[in-house]
Amino acid sequence: MDPMIRKLRFRLLAWLHRSRSGPILFVKKFSYKDVKKATDGFHRIVYSNSNGAAYKANFEGGEVALVKEARAFGEGEESFYREVQFLGRLHHRHLLALRGFSTGRKRLLVFGNIENGSLKEHFNDPLRTPLNWKARLQIAVGVAAALEYLLLFSNPPVYHVSISSSNIMLDENFTAKLSDVGLLSSVGTYVKMPHPSCSEECMGQECGNIIFQLGVLILELITGQSSEQGGTDLIQWVQGSRLSSSIQMMIDPDLGNNYDSKELKKLLIVARLCIKSKNNPKFPALQVFRYLQKKVHIPRD
């Protein structure tokens, strides 16, 4: 990590600790019976991964929430409550806020408003109004902003992050919310956090996969194709030598001609850089995020 970025990060963390630390915002313990009823007996599955399934919940009063299983904790009750405390302290516009938890036959985390479902639903459901170009840009920038917060300004940094169209939720204003973050790895152990003196290479190894996932997401937003298998076809396309000549064939037909071609080309540049970051990080995460937010220039690779 660049020395100046590291210095700025720790100064900001110190300021945040002084000005915003304190008790966790109210986290409610939900009745297991109520959660089971709201999820229709745990049948309304939104997505599933190695940590467990996530369900759509319709609570009395009309709120639509996301309920996630916490299988990775096994029998470790202390670890589960530690995760609840940590998630309760994460506050960002593009992170799904933790509202509470529930325990019974399953350990469950209850997150806030997912009024408009997942991004994947908007790609796959022909009855939904297609997302316009502006909305797609805002989703890409919003996810990047959340990652910037998690990797650079959260204390400790969060490296257990999964990014896909199935776990990006949209609230009533179509604001994108990351829903799959935490301290635990998929096997229930705490992810080792890099020491401040950790080398730039080490930081690249920690961040590379996350930045790679961001690149795949950008390709999904451009093409309207939901990719749950690592995005192999999309990756081959964006890395191909005929990228420029094939853009018109790959862009989501639902967009028609209602997009900015300059913005599209810039997004593709970012996607290519992100894809390359998996094995050989070329640019720091912060630079990629700032580029998406139109604050810096990244040259063509």
PDB file of N, CA and C in Angstrom, residues 215-255:
ATOM      1  N   GLY A 215     -14.818  -6.555 -11.285  1.00  0.00           N
ATOM      2  CA  GLY A 215     -14.722  -6.547 -12.744  1.00  0.00           C
ATOM      3  C   GLY A 215     -15.797  -7.391 -13.391  1.00  0.00           C
ATOM      4  N   VAL A 216     -16.050  -8.585 -12.830  1.00  0.00           N
ATOM      5  CA  VAL A 216     -17.103  -9.453 -13.369  1.00  0.00           C
ATOM      6  C   VAL A 216     -18.463  -8.773 -13.234  1.00  0.00           C
ATOM      7  N   LEU A 217     -18.703  -8.125 -12.099  1.00  0.00           N
ATOM      8  CA  LEU A 217     -19.971  -7.423 -11.896  1.00  0.00           C
ATOM      9  C   LEU A 217     -20.169  -6.332 -12.955  1.00  0.00           C
ATOM     10  N   ILE A 218     -19.128  -5.571 -13.235  1.00  0.00           N
ATOM     11  CA  ILE A 218     -19.238  -4.513 -14.245  1.00  0.00           C
ATOM     12  C   ILE A 218     -19.626  -5.107 -15.596  1.00  0.00           C
ATOM     13  N   LEU A 219     -19.043  -6.253 -15.934  1.00  0.00           N
ATOM     14  CA  LEU A 219     -19.400  -6.914 -17.189  1.00  0.00           C
ATOM     15  C   LEU A 219     -20.858  -7.354 -17.184  1.00  0.00           C
ATOM     16  N   GLU A 220     -21.339  -7.815 -16.041  1.00  0.00           N
ATOM     17  CA  GLU A 220     -22.747  -8.201 -15.930  1.00  0.00           C
ATOM     18  C   GLU A 220     -23.658  -6.992 -16.145  1.00  0.00           C
ATOM     19  N   LEU A 221     -23.273  -5.859 -15.582  1.00  0.00           N
ATOM     20  CA  LEU A 221     -24.083  -4.644 -15.728  1.00  0.00           C
ATOM     21  C   LEU A 221     -24.133  -4.192 -17.187  1.00  0.00           C
ATOM     22  N   ILE A 222     -23.039  -4.371 -17.906  1.00  0.00           N
ATOM     23  CA  ILE A 222     -22.977  -3.959 -19.304  1.00  0.00           C
ATOM     24  C   ILE A 222     -23.777  -4.907 -20.200  1.00  0.00           C
ATOM     25  N   THR A 223     -23.638  -6.198 -19.954  1.00  0.00           N
ATOM     26  CA  THR A 223     -24.239  -7.193 -20.853  1.00  0.00           C
ATOM     27  C   THR A 223     -25.626  -7.654 -20.419  1.00  0.00           C
ATOM     28  N   GLY A 224     -25.966  -7.451 -19.134  1.00  0.00           N
ATOM     29  CA  GLY A 224     -27.237  -7.955 -18.624  1.00  0.00           C
ATOM     30  C   GLY A 224     -27.223  -9.453 -18.404  1.00  0.00           C
ATOM     31  N   GLN A 225     -26.047 -10.057 -18.475  1.00  0.00           N
ATOM     32  CA  GLN A 225     -25.916 -11.500 -18.287  1.00  0.00           C
ATOM     33  C   GLN A 225     -25.469 -11.789 -16.857  1.00  0.00           C
ATOM     34  N   SER A 226     -26.265 -12.534 -16.135  1.00  0.00           N
ATOM     35  CA  SER A 226     -25.911 -12.919 -14.781  1.00  0.00           C
ATOM     36  C   SER A 226     -24.950 -14.094 -14.841  1.00  0.00           C
ATOM     37  N   SER A 227     -23.813 -13.953 -14.191  1.00  0.00           N
ATOM     38  CA  SER A 227     -22.796 -15.010 -14.239  1.00  0.00           C
ATOM     39  C   SER A 227     -22.497 -15.508 -12.845  1.00  0.00           C
ATOM     40  N   GLU A 228     -22.896 -16.749 -12.549  1.00  0.00           N
ATOM     41  CA  GLU A 228     -22.664 -17.333 -11.227  1.00  0.00           C
ATOM     42  C   GLU A 228     -21.514 -18.344 -11.252  1.00  0.00           C
ATOM     43  N   GLN A 229     -20.871 -18.530 -12.378  1.00  0.00           N
ATOM     44  CA  GLN A 229     -19.804 -19.532 -12.494  1.00  0.00           C
ATOM     45  C   GLN A 229     -18.444 -18.885 -12.706  1.00  0.00           C
ATOM     46  N   GLY A 230     -18.250 -17.708 -12.126  1.00  0.00           N
ATOM     47  CA  GLY A 230     -16.957 -17.054 -12.274  1.00  0.00           C
ATOM     48  C   GLY A 230     -16.852 -16.166 -13.495  1.00  0.00           C
ATOM     49  N   GLY A 231     -17.913 -16.114 -14.303  1.00  0.00           N
ATOM     50  CA  GLY A 231     -17.928 -15.206 -15.444  1.00  0.00           C
ATOM     51  C   GLY A 231     -16.989 -15.587 -16.560  1.00  0.00           C
ATOM     52  N   THR A 232     -16.781 -16.893 -16.796  1.00  0.00           N
ATOM     53  CA  THR A 232     -15.783 -17.351 -17.773  1.00  0.00           C
ATOM     54  C   THR A 232     -16.001 -16.743 -19.152  1.00  0.00           C
ATOM     55  N   ASP A 233     -17.221 -16.836 -19.676  1.00  0.00           N
ATOM     56  CA  ASP A 233     -17.494 -16.319 -21.030  1.00  0.00           C
ATOM     57  C   ASP A 233     -17.278 -14.810 -21.100  1.00  0.00           C
ATOM     58  N   LEU A 234     -17.746 -14.102 -20.098  1.00  0.00           N
ATOM     59  CA  LEU A 234     -17.598 -12.651 -20.082  1.00  0.00           C
ATOM     60  C   LEU A 234     -16.129 -12.252 -19.972  1.00  0.00           C
ATOM     61  N   ILE A 235     -15.370 -13.001 -19.178  1.00  0.00           N
ATOM     62  CA  ILE A 235     -13.947 -12.704 -19.000  1.00  0.00           C
ATOM     63  C   ILE A 235     -13.194 -12.908 -20.310  1.00  0.00           C
ATOM     64  N   GLN A 236     -13.490 -14.005 -20.994  1.00  0.00           N
ATOM     65  CA  GLN A 236     -12.837 -14.266 -22.277  1.00  0.00           C
ATOM     66  C   GLN A 236     -13.147 -13.169 -23.276  1.00  0.00           C
ATOM     67  N   TRP A 237     -14.382 -12.670 -23.222  1.00  0.00           N
ATOM     68  CA  TRP A 237     -14.775 -11.599 -24.150  1.00  0.00           C
ATOM     69  C   TRP A 237     -13.996 -10.319 -23.875  1.00  0.00           C
ATOM     70  N   VAL A 238     -13.952  -9.891 -22.611  1.00  0.00           N
ATOM     71  CA  VAL A 238     -13.329  -8.608 -22.292  1.00  0.00           C
ATOM     72  C   VAL A 238     -11.813  -8.653 -22.471  1.00  0.00           C
ATOM     73  N   GLN A 239     -11.234  -9.844 -22.410  1.00  0.00           N
ATOM     74  CA  GLN A 239      -9.789  -9.977 -22.600  1.00  0.00           C
ATOM     75  C   GLN A 239      -9.424 -10.215 -24.064  1.00  0.00           C
ATOM     76  N   GLY A 240     -10.432 -10.435 -24.904  1.00  0.00           N
ATOM     77  CA  GLY A 240     -10.188 -10.770 -26.297  1.00  0.00           C
ATOM     78  C   GLY A 240      -9.674  -9.601 -27.117  1.00  0.00           C
ATOM     79  N   SER A 241      -9.039  -9.926 -28.235  1.00  0.00           N
ATOM     80  CA  SER A 241      -8.457  -8.900 -29.103  1.00  0.00           C
ATOM     81  C   SER A 241      -9.518  -8.176 -29.935  1.00  0.00           C
ATOM     82  N   ARG A 242     -10.717  -8.773 -30.027  1.00  0.00           N
ATOM     83  CA  ARG A 242     -11.771  -8.164 -30.844  1.00  0.00           C
ATOM     84  C   ARG A 242     -12.830  -7.478 -29.988  1.00  0.00           C
ATOM     85  N   LEU A 243     -12.421  -7.037 -28.825  1.00  0.00           N
ATOM     86  CA  LEU A 243     -13.373  -6.417 -27.898  1.00  0.00           C
ATOM     87  C   LEU A 243     -14.110  -5.246 -28.531  1.00  0.00           C
ATOM     88  N   SER A 244     -13.353  -4.307 -29.132  1.00  0.00           N
ATOM     89  CA  SER A 244     -13.967  -3.085 -29.675  1.00  0.00           C
ATOM     90  C   SER A 244     -15.011  -3.385 -30.738  1.00  0.00           C
ATOM     91  N   SER A 245     -14.727  -4.369 -31.591  1.00  0.00           N
ATOM     92  CA  SER A 245     -15.636  -4.667 -32.694  1.00  0.00           C
ATOM     93  C   SER A 245     -16.848  -5.478 -32.266  1.00  0.00           C
ATOM     94  N   SER A 246     -16.807  -6.021 -31.034  1.00  0.00           N
ATOM     95  CA  SER A 246     -17.913  -6.887 -30.595  1.00  0.00           C
ATOM     96  C   SER A 246     -18.788  -6.259 -29.512  1.00  0.00           C
ATOM     97  N   ILE A 247     -18.493  -5.009 -29.145  1.00  0.00           N
ATOM     98  CA  ILE A 247     -19.244  -4.367 -28.058  1.00  0.00           C
ATOM     99  C   ILE A 247     -20.738  -4.342 -28.355  1.00  0.00           C
ATOM    100  N   GLN A 248     -21.089  -3.967 -29.585  1.00  0.00           N
ATOM    101  CA  GLN A 248     -22.505  -3.842 -29.925  1.00  0.00           C
ATOM    102  C   GLN A 248     -23.258  -5.162 -29.811  1.00  0.00           C
ATOM    103  N   MET A 249     -22.555  -6.270 -30.024  1.00  0.00           N
ATOM    104  CA  MET A 249     -23.200  -7.580 -29.926  1.00  0.00           C
ATOM    105  C   MET A 249     -23.371  -8.017 -28.470  1.00  0.00           C
ATOM    106  N   MET A 250     -22.522  -7.489 -27.586  1.00  0.00           N
ATOM    107  CA  MET A 250     -22.521  -7.953 -26.196  1.00  0.00           C
ATOM    108  C   MET A 250     -23.348  -7.077 -25.261  1.00  0.00           C
ATOM    109  N   ILE A 251     -23.536  -5.815 -25.604  1.00  0.00           N
ATOM    110  CA  ILE A 251     -24.253  -4.926 -24.693  1.00  0.00           C
ATOM    111  C   ILE A 251     -25.708  -5.385 -24.543  1.00  0.00           C
ATOM    112  N   ASP A 252     -26.249  -5.220 -23.363  1.00  0.00           N
ATOM    113  CA  ASP A 252     -27.601  -5.679 -23.054  1.00  0.00           C
ATOM    114  C   ASP A 252     -28.624  -5.082 -24.035  1.00  0.00           C
ATOM    115  N   PRO A 253     -29.365  -5.917 -24.755  1.00  0.00           N
ATOM    116  CA  PRO A 253     -30.368  -5.411 -25.703  1.00  0.00           C
ATOM    117  C   PRO A 253     -31.424  -4.539 -25.035  1.00  0.00           C
ATOM    118  N   ASP A 254     -31.659  -4.764 -23.731  1.00  0.00           N
ATOM    119  CA  ASP A 254     -32.664  -3.957 -23.030  1.00  0.00           C
ATOM    120  C   ASP A 254     -32.279  -2.485 -22.967  1.00  0.00           C
ATOM    121  N   LEU A 255     -30.992  -2.184 -23.156  1.00  0.00           N
ATOM    122  CA  LEU A 255     -30.548  -0.789 -23.124  1.00  0.00           C
ATOM    123  C   LEU A 255     -30.849  -0.075 -24.438  1.00  0.00           C
TER     124      LEU A 255
END
